[in-house]
mmCIF file of C-alpha atoms in Angstrom:
data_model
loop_
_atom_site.group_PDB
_atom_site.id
_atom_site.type_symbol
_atom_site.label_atom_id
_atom_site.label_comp_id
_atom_site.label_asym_id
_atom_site.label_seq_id
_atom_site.Cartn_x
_atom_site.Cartn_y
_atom_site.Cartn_z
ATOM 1 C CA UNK O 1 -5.275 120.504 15.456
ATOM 2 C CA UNK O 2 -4.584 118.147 18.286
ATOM 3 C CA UNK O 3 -2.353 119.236 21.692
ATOM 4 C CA UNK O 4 1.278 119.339 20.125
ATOM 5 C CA UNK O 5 3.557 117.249 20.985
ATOM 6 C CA UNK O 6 4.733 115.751 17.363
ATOM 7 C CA UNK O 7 8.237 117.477 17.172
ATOM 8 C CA UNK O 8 10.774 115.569 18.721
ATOM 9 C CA UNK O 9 11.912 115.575 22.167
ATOM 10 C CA UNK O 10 15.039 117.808 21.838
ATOM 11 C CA UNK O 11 12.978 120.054 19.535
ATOM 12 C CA UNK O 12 9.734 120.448 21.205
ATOM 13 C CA UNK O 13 11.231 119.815 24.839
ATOM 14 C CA UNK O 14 8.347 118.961 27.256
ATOM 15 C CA UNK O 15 5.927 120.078 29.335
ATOM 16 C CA UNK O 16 6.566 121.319 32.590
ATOM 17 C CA UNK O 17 8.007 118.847 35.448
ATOM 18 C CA UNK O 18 5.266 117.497 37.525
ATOM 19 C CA UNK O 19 2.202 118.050 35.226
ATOM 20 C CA UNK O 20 1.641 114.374 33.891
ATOM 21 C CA UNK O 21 -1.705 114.334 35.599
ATOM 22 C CA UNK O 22 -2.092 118.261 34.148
ATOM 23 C CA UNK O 23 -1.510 116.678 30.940
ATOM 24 C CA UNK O 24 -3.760 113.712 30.698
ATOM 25 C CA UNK O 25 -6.425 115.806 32.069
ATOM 26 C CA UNK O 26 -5.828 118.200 29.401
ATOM 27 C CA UNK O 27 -5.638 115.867 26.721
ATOM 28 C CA UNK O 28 -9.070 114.246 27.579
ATOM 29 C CA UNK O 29 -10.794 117.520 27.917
ATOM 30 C CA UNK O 30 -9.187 118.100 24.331
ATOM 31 C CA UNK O 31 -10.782 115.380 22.669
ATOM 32 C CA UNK O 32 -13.935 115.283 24.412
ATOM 33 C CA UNK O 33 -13.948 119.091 22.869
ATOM 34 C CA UNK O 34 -14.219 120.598 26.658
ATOM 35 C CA UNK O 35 -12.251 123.689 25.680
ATOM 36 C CA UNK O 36 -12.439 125.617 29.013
ATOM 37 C CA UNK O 37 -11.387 122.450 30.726
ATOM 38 C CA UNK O 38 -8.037 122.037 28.289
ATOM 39 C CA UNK O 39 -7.799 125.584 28.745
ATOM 40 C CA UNK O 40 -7.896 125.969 32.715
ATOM 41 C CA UNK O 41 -5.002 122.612 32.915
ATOM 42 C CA UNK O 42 -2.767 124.560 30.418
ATOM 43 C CA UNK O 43 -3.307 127.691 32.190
ATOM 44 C CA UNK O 44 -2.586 125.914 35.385
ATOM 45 C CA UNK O 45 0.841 124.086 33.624
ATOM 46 C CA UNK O 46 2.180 127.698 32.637
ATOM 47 C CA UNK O 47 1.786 128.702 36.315
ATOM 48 C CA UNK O 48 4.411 126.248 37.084
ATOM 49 C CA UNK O 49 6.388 127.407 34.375
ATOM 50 C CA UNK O 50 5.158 130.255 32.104
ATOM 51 C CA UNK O 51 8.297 129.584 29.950
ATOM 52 C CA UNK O 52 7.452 126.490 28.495
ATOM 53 C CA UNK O 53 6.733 126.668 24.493
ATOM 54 C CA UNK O 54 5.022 123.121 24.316
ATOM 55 C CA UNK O 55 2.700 124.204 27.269
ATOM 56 C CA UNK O 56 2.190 127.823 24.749
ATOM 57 C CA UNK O 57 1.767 125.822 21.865
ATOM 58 C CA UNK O 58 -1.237 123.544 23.187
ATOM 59 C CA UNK O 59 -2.961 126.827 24.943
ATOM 60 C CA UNK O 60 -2.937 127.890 21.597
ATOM 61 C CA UNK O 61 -4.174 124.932 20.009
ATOM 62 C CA UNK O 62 -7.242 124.496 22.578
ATOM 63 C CA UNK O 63 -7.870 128.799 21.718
ATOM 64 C CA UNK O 64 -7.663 127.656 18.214
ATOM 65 C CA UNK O 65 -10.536 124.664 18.339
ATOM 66 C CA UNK O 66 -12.291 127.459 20.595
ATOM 67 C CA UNK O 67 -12.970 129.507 17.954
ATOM 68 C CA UNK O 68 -10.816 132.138 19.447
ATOM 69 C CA UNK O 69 -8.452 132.920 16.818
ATOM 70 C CA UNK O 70 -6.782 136.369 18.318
ATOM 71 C CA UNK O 71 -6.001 134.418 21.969
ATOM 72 C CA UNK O 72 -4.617 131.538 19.561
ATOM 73 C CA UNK O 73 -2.011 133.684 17.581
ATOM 74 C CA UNK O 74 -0.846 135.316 20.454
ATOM 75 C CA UNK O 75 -0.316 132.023 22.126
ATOM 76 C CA UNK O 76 1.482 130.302 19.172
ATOM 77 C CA UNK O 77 3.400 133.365 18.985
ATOM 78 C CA UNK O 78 4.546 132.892 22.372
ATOM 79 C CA UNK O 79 5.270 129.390 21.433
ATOM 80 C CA UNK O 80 7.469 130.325 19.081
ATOM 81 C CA UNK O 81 9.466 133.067 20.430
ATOM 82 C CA UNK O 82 10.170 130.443 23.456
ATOM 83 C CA UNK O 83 11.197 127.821 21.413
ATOM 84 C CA UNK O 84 11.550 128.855 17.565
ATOM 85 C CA UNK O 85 12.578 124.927 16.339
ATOM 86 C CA UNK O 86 8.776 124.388 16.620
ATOM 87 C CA UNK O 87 7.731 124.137 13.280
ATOM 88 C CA UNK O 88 4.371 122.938 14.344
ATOM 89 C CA UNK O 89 3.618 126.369 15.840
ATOM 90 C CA UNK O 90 4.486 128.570 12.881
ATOM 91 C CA UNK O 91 2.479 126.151 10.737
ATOM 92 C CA UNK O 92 -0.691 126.753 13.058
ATOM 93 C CA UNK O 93 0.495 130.506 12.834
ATOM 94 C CA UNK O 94 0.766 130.369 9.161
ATOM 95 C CA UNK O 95 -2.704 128.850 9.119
ATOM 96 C CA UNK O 96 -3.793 131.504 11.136
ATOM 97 C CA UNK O 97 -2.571 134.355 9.239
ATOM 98 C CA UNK O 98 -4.162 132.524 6.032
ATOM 99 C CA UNK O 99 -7.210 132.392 7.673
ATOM 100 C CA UNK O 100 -7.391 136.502 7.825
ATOM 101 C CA UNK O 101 -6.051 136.509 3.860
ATOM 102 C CA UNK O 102 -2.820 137.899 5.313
ATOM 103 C CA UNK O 103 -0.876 135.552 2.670
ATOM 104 C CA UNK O 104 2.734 137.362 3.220
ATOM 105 C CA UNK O 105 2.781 136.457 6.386
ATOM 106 C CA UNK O 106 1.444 133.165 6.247
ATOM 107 C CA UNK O 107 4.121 132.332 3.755
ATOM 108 C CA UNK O 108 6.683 133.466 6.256
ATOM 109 C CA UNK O 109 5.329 130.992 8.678
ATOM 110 C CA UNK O 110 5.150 128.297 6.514
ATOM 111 C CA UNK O 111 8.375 128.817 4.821
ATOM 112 C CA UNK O 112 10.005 129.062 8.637
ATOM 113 C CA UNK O 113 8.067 125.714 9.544
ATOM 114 C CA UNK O 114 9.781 124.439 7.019
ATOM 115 C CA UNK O 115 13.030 126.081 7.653
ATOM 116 C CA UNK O 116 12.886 123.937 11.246
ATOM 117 C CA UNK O 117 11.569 120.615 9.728
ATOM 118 C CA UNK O 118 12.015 120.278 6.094
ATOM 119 C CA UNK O 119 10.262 116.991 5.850
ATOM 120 C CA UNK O 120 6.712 118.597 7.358
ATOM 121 C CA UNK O 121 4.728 117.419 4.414
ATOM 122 C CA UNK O 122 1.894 119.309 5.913
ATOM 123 C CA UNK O 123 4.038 122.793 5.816
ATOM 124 C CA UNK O 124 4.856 122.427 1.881
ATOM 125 C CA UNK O 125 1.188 121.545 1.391
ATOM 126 C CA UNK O 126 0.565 124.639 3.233
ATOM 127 C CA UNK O 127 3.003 126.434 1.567
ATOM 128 C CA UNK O 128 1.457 125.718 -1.560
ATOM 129 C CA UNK O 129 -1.610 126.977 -0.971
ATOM 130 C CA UNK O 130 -0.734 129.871 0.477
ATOM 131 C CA UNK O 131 1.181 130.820 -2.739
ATOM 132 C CA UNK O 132 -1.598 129.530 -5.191
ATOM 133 C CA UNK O 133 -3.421 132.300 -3.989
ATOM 134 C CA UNK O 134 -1.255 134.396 -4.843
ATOM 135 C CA UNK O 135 -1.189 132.956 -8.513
ATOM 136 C CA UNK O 136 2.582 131.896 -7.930
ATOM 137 C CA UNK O 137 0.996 128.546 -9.624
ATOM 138 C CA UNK O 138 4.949 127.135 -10.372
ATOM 139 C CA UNK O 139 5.848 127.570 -6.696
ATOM 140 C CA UNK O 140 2.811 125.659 -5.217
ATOM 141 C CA UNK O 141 3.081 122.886 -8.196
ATOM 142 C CA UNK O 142 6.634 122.798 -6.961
ATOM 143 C CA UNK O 143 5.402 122.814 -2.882
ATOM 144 C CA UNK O 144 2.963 120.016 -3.752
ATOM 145 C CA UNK O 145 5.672 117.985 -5.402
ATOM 146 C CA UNK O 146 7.548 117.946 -2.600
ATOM 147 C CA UNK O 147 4.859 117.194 0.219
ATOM 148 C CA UNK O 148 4.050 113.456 -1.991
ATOM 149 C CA UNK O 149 7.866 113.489 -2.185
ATOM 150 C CA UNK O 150 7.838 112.909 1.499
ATOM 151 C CA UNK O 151 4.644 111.442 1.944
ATOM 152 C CA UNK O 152 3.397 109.364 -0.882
ATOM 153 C CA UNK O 153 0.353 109.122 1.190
ATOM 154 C CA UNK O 154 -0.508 112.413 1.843
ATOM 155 C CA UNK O 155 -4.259 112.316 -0.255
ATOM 156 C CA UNK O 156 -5.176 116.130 0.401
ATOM 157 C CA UNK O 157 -1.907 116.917 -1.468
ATOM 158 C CA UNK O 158 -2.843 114.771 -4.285
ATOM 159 C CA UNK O 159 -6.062 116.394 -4.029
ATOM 160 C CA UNK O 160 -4.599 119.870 -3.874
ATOM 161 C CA UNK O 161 -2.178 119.221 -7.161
ATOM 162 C CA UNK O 162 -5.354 117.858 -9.126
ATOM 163 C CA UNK O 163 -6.789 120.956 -8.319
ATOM 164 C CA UNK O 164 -3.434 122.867 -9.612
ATOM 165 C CA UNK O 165 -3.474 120.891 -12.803
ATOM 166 C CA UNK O 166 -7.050 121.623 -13.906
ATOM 167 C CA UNK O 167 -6.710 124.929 -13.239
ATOM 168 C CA UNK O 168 -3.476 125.097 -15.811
ATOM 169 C CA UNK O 169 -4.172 126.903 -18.896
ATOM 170 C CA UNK O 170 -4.306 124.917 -20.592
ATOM 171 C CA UNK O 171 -5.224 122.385 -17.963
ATOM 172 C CA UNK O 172 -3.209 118.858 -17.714
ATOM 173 C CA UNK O 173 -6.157 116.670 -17.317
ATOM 174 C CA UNK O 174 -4.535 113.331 -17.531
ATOM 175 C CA UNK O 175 -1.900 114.321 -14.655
ATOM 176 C CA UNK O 176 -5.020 115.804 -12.541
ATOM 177 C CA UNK O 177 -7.351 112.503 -13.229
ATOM 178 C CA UNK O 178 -4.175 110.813 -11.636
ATOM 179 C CA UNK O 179 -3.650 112.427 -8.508
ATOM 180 C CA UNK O 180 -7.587 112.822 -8.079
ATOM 181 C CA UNK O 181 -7.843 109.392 -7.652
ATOM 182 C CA UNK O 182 -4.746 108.321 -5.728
ATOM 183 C CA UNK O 183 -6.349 111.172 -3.443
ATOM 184 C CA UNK O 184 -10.298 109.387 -3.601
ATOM 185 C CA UNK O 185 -8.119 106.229 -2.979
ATOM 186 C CA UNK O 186 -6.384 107.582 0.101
ATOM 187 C CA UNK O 187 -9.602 108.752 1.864
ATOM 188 C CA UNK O 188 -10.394 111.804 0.296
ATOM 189 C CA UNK O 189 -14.209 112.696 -0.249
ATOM 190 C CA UNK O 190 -15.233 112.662 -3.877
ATOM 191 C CA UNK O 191 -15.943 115.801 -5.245
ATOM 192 C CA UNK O 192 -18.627 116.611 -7.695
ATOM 193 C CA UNK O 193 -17.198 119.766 -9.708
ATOM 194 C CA UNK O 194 -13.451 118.064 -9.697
ATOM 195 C CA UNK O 195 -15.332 114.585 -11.785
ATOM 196 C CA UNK O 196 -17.301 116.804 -13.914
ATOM 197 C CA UNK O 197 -14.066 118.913 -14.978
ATOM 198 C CA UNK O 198 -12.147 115.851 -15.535
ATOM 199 C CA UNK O 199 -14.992 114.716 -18.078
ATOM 200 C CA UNK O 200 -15.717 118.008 -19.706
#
């Protein structure tokens, strides 16, 4: 997950006032994957104002790509009780909280990310997984539906809801072949045991 800054303006608000050399610094160390050098500008943006969400929200990020996934969640959570319209935050907390199999939560997170931006394709795709593990099949086909809805494009969904239709009982193989290969045709890597269910 990149540094956030995707919400709009009046949602995400911005980083503190006299940090745009904080933040380019940042932002290179963050893509040249020099996590304790994204971490120390952060750190050094939230001394000038330790109340700023965005500031929170890319901490958390740069804790995230780190590998440190406790630091990260109490970050976002910061984020979030700072600002709460940033959807982009509970969505990396609902990934979080997937990531540890705690799916209630991670529901909660998704389903509020969603609450603050309901055109987030990536939160209903979320969303959908999160309840497909659950075996709430009808809410995630419904989840996926809606993340095309918004973005046609959107090739892991496709990918996702091929997966949902094979596993179907019985499984819809026709509707699965289709959005298996509008996702292969929108960048998604082949995948071996998908084709060989789609023949069988």
């Amino acid at each position: 997950m990149p540094p956030l800054n995707l919400a709009p303006p009046e949602i995400a608000g911005s980083l503190p006032p006299d940090t745009a050399m904080l933040a380019q610094k940042a932002a290179k160390a963050f893509g040249d994957r020099n996590w304790a050098a994204a971490r120390a500008a952060y750190q050094e943006m939230l001394q000038v104002d330790d109340q700023n969400a965005l500031a929170w929200a890319n901490l958390g990020a740069v804790e995230q790509q780190a590998g440190n996934t406790q630091a990260a969640q109490e970050c976002f959570e910061t984020s979030v009780k700072l600002n709460p319209r940033l959807g982009q935050s509970w969505n990396a907390l609902g990934l979080i909280h997937s990531g540890k199999g705690d799916l209630y939560l991670a529901i909660s997170a998704f389903s509020r990310a969603i609450h603050e931006d309901p055109a987030d394709a990536r939160a209903h795709n979320y969303l959908a997984i999160a309840v497909k593990n659950l075996g709430w099949t009808d809410s995630a086909q419904a989840a996926l539906l809606r993340a095309i809805e918004l973005n046609p494009d959107y090739g892991v969904a496709h990918f996702n809801l091929a997966l949902l239709y094979l596993d179907q009982k019985p499984p819809s193989v026709e509707l699965a072949r289709r959005h298996y290969e509008k996702a292969v045709a929108l960048g998604v890597e082949k995948d071996e045991i998908v084709e060989r269910r789609l023949k069988e």
